[in-house]
Backbone as JSON, one array per atom type, in Angstrom:
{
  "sequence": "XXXXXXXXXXXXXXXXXXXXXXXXXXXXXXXXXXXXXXXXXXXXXXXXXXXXXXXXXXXXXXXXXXXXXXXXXXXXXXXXXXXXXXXXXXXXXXXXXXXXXXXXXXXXXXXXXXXXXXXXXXXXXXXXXXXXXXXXXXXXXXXXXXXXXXXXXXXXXXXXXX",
  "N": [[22.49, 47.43, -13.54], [23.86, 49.49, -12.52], [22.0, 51.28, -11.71], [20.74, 49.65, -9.47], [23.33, 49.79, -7.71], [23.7, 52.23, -7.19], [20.89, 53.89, -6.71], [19.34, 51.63, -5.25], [20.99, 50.54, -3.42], [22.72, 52.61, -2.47], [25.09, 53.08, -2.78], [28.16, 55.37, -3.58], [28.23, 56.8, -7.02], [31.19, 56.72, -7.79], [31.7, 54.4, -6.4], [30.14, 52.27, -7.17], [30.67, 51.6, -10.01], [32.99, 51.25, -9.44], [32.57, 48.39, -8.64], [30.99, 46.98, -10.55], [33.24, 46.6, -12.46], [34.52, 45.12, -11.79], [33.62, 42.65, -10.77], [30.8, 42.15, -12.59], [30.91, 39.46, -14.72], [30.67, 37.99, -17.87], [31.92, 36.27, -19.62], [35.02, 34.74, -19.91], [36.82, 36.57, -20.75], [37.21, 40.04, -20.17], [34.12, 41.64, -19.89], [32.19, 44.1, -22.28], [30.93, 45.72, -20.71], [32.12, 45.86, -18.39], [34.68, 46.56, -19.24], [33.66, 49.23, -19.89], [32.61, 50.07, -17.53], [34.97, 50.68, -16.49], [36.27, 52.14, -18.38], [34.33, 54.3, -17.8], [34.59, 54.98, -15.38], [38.0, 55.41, -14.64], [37.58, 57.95, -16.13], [35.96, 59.86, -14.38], [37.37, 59.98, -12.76], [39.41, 61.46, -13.49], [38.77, 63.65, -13.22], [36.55, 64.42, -15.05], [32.93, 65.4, -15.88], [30.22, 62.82, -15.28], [28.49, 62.68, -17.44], [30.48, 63.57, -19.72], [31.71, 61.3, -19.75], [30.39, 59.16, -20.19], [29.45, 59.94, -22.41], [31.44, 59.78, -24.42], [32.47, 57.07, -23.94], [33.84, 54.39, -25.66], [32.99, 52.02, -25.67], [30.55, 50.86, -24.84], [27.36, 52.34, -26.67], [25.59, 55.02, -25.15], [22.56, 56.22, -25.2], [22.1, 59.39, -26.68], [19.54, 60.63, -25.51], [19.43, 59.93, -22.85], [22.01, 60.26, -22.31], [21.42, 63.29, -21.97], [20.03, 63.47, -19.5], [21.43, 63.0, -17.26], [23.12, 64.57, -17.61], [21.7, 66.88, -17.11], [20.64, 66.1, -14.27], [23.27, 66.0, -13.02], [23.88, 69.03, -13.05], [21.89, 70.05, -11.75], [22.14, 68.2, -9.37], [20.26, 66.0, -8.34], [21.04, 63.28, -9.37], [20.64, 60.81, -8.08], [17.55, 60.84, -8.39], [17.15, 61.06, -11.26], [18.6, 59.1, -12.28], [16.74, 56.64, -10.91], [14.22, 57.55, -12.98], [15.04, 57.17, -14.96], [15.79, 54.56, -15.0], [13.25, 53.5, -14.84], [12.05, 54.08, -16.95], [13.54, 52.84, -18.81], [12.49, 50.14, -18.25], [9.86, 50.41, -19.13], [9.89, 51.22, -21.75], [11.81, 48.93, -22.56], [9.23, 47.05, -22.12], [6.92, 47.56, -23.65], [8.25, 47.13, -26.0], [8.19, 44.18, -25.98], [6.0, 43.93, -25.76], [5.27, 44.86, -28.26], [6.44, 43.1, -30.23], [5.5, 40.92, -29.29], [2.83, 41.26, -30.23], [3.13, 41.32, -32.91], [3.97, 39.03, -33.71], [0.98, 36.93, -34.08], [-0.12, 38.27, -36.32], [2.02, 37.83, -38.55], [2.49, 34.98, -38.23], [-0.13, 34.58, -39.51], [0.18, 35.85, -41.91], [2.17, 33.99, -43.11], [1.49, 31.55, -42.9], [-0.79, 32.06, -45.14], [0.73, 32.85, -47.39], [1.92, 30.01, -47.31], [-0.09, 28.5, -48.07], [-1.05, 29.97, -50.63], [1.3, 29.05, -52.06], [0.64, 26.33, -51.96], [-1.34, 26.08, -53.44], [-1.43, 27.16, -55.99], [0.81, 25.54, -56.93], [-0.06, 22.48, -56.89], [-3.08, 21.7, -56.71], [-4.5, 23.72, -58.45], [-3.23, 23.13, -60.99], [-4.56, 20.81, -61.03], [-7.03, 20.84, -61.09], [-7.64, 22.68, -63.42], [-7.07, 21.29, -65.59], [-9.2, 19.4, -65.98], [-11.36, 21.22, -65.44], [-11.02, 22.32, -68.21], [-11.34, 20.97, -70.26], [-14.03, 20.15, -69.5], [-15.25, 22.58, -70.4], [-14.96, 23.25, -72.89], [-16.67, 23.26, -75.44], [-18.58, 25.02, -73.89], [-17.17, 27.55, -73.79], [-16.61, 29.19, -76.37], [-19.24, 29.89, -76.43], [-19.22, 31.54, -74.75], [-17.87, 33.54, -74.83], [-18.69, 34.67, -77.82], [-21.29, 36.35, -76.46], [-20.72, 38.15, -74.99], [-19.15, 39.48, -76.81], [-21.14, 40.09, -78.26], [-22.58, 41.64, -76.28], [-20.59, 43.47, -76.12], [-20.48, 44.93, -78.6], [-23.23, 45.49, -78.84], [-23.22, 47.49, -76.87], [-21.57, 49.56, -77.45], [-22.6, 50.69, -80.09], [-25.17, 51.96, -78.97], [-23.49, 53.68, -77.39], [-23.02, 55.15, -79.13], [-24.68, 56.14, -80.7], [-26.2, 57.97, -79.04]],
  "CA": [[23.39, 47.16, -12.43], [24.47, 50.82, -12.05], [20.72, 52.09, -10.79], [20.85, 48.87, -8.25], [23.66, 49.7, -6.65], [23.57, 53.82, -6.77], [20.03, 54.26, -6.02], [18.94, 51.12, -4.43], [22.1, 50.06, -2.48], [23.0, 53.61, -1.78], [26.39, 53.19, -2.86], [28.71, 56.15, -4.62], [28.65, 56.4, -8.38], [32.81, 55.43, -8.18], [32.14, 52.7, -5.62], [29.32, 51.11, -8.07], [31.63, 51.38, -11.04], [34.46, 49.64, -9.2], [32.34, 47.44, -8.08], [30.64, 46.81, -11.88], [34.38, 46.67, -13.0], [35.52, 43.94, -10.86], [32.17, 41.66, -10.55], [29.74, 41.76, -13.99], [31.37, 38.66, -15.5], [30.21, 37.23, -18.47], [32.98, 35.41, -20.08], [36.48, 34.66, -19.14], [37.19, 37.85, -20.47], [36.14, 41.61, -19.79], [32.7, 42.17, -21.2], [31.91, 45.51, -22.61], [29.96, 46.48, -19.22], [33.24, 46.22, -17.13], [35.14, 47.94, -19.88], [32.69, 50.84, -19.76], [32.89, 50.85, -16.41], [36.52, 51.08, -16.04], [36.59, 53.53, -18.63], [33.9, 55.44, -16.73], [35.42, 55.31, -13.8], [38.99, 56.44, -14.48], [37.3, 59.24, -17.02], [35.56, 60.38, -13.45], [38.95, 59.65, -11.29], [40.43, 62.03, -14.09], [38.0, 65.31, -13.5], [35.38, 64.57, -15.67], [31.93, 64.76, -15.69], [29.78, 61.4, -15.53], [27.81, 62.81, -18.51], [31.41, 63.13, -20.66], [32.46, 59.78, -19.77], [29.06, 58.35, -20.83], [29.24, 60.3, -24.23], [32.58, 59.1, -24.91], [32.73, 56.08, -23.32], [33.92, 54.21, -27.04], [32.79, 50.63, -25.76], [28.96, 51.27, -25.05], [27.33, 53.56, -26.99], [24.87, 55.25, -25.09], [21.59, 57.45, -26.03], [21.52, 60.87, -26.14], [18.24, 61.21, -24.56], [19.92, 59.19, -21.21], [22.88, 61.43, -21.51], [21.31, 64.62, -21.66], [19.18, 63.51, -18.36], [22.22, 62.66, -16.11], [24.4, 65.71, -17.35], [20.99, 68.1, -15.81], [20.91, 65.72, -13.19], [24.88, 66.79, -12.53], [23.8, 70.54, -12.5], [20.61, 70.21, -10.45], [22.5, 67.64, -8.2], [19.79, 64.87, -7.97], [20.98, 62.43, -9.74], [19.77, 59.22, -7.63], [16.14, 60.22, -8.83], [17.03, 60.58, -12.24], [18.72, 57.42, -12.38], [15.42, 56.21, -10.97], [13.44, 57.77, -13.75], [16.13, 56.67, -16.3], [15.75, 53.01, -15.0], [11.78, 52.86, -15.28], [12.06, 54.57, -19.12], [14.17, 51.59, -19.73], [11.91, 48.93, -18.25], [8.69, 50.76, -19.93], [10.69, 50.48, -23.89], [11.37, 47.0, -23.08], [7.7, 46.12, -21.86], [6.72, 48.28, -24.8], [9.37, 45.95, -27.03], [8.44, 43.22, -25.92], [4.48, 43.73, -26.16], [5.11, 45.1, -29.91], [6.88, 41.69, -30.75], [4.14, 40.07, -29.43], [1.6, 41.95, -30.98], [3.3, 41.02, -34.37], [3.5, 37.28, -34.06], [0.25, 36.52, -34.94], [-0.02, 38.72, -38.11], [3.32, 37.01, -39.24], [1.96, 33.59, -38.45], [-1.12, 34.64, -40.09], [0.81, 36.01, -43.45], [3.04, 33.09, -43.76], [0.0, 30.72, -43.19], [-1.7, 32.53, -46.17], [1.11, 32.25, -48.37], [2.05, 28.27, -47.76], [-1.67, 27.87, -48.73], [-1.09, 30.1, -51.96], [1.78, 28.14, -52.99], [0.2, 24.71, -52.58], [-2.85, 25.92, -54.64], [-0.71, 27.12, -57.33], [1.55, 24.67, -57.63], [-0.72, 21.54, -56.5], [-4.52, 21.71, -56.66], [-5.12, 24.05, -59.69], [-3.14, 22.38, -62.31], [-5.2, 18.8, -61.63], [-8.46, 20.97, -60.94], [-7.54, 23.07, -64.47], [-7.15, 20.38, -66.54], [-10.84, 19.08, -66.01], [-11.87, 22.27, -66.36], [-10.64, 23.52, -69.48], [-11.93, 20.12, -70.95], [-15.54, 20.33, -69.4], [-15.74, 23.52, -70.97], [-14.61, 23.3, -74.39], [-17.7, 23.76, -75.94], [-18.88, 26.73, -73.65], [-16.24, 28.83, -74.08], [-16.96, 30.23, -77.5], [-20.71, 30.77, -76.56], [-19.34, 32.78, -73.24], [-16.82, 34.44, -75.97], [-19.67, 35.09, -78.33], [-22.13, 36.87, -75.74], [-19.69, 39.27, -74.59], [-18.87, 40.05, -78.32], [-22.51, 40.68, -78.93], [-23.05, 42.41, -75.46], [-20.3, 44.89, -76.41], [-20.9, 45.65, -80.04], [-24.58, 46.69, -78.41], [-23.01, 48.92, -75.96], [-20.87, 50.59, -78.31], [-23.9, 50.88, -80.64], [-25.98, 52.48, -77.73], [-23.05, 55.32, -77.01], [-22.47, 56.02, -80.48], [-26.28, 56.78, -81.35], [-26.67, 59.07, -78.0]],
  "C": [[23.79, 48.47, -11.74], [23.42, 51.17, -11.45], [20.97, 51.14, -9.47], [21.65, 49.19, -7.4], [24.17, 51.35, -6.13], [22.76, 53.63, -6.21], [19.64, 53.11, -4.93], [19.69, 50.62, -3.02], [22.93, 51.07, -1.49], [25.33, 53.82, -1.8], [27.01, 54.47, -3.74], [28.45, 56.22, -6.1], [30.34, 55.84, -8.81], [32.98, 54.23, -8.05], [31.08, 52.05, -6.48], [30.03, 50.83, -9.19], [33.0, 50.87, -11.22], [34.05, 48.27, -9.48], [31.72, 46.02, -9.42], [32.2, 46.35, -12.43], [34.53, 45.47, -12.68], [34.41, 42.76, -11.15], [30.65, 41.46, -12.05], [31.0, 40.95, -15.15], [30.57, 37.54, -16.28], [30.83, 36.01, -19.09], [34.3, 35.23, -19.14], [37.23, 35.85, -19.38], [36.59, 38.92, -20.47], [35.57, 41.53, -21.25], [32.74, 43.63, -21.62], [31.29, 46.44, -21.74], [31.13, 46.88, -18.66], [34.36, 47.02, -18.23], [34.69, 49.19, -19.83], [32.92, 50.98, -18.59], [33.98, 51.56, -15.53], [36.97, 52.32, -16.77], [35.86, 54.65, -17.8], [34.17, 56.23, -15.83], [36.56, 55.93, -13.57], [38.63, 58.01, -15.29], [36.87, 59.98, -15.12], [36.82, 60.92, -12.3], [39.81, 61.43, -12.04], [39.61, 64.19, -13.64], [37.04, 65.21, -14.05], [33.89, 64.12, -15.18], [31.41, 63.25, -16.13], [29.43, 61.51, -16.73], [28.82, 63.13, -19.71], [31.77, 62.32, -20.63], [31.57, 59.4, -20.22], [28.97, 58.73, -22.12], [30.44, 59.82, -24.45], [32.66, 57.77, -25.03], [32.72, 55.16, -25.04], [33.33, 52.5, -26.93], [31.06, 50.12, -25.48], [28.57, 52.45, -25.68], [25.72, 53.91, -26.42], [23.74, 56.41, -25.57], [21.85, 58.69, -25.51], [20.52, 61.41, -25.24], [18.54, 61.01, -23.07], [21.59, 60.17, -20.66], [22.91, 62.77, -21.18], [20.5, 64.65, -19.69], [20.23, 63.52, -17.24], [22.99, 64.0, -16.51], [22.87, 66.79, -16.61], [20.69, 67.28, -14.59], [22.38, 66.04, -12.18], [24.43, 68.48, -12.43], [22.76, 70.69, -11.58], [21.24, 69.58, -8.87], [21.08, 66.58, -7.77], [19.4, 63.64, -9.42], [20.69, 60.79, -9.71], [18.5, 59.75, -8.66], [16.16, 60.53, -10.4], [17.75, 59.21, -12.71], [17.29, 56.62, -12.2], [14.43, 56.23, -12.21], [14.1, 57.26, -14.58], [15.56, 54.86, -16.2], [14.25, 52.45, -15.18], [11.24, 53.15, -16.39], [12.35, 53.33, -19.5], [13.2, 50.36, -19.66], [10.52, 49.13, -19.28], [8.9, 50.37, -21.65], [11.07, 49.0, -23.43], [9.84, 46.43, -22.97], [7.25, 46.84, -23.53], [7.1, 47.16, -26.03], [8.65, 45.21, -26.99], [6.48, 42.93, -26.22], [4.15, 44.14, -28.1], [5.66, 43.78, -30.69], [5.75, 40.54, -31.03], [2.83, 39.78, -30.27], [1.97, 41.48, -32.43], [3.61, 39.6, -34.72], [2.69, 37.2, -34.75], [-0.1, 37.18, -36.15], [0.89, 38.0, -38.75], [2.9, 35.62, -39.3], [0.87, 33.89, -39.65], [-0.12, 35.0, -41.72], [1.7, 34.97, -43.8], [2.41, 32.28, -44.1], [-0.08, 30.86, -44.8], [-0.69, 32.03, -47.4], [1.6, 30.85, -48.46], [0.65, 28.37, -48.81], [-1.61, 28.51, -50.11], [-0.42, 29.14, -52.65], [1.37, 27.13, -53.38], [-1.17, 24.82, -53.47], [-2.08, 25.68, -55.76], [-0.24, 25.9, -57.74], [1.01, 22.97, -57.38], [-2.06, 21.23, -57.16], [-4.48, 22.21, -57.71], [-4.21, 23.63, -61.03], [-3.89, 20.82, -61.88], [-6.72, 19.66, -61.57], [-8.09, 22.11, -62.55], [-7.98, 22.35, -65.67], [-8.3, 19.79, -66.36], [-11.41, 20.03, -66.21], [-12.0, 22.85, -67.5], [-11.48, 22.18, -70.64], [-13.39, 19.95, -70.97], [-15.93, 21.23, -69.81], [-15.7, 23.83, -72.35], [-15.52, 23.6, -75.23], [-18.48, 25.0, -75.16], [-18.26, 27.99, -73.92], [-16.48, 30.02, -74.94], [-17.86, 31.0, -77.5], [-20.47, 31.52, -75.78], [-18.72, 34.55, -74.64], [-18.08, 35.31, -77.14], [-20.73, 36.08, -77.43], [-21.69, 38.02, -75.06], [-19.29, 40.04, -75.38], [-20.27, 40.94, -78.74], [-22.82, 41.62, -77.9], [-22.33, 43.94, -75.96], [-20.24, 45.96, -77.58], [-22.32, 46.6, -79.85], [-24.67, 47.75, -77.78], [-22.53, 49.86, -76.6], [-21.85, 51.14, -79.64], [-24.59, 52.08, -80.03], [-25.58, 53.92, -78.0], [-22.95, 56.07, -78.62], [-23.93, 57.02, -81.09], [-26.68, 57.69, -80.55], [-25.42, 59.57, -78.72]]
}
């Protein structure tokens, strides 16, 4: 709201922060925007820079990286076009956001998928497909058990004689 009506509207930074004060209503009572802006605004009314009212300001807390840009925008004196640049950082980290969200849907679908399907093996399918198994095998077992016994008594045989 503040780039719209500095840079694009061409209005003051006081007169947008009245104007933010009075008019960004979310509820029936002051949001945290028009608090900030009222604090903003009398912090500015009072002497101060924009870039100490924005680090203070106790009801938004904004980034460092956005307040170091507007306090050298206050010593250079063009602060419309870093507002500008400030406001297409912000839209870039949300597209950014909002394409990394995306991007992690389908892995998340995909890993939750995977585990329904573990649970219902476990706890479904392989105890009724077990129990036929363990019975159709009852007599192989020993000979698997046996052949494995004899394979490794030969191996250990083998290394002991090299």
């Amino acid at each position: 709201a503040l780039f719209d009506l500095v840079v694009i509207r061409k209005f003051e930074l006081s007169q947008s922060l009245e104007i933010i004060k009075e008019n960004y209503v979310e509820d029936k009572k002051k949001s945290n925007v028009q608090k900030s802006a009222d604090y903003i605004y009398q912090s500015i009314k009072q002497g101060n820079l924009f870039s100490n009212a924005l680090k203070l300001c106790p009801y938004i807390h904004f980034d460092k990286t956005y307040i170091s840009f507007i306090r050298f925008a206050e010593r250079t004196g063009r602060l419309e076009s870093v507002l500008k640049f400030l406001n297409q950082k912000y839209i870039r980290e949300k597209e950014c956001a909002n394409k990394l969200s995306e991007a992690m849907l389908y892995p998340s679908f995909v890993l939750i998928f995977a585990i329904g399907i573990f649970v219902f093996l476990i706890y479904f399918f392989i105890p009724q497909i077990s129990e036929d198994f363990i019975y159709s095998i009852n007599f192989i077992y020993p000979f698997i058990l046996l052949i494995l016994f004899v394979v490794s008594v030969c191996k250990s045989l083998i290394t002991v004689s090299n």
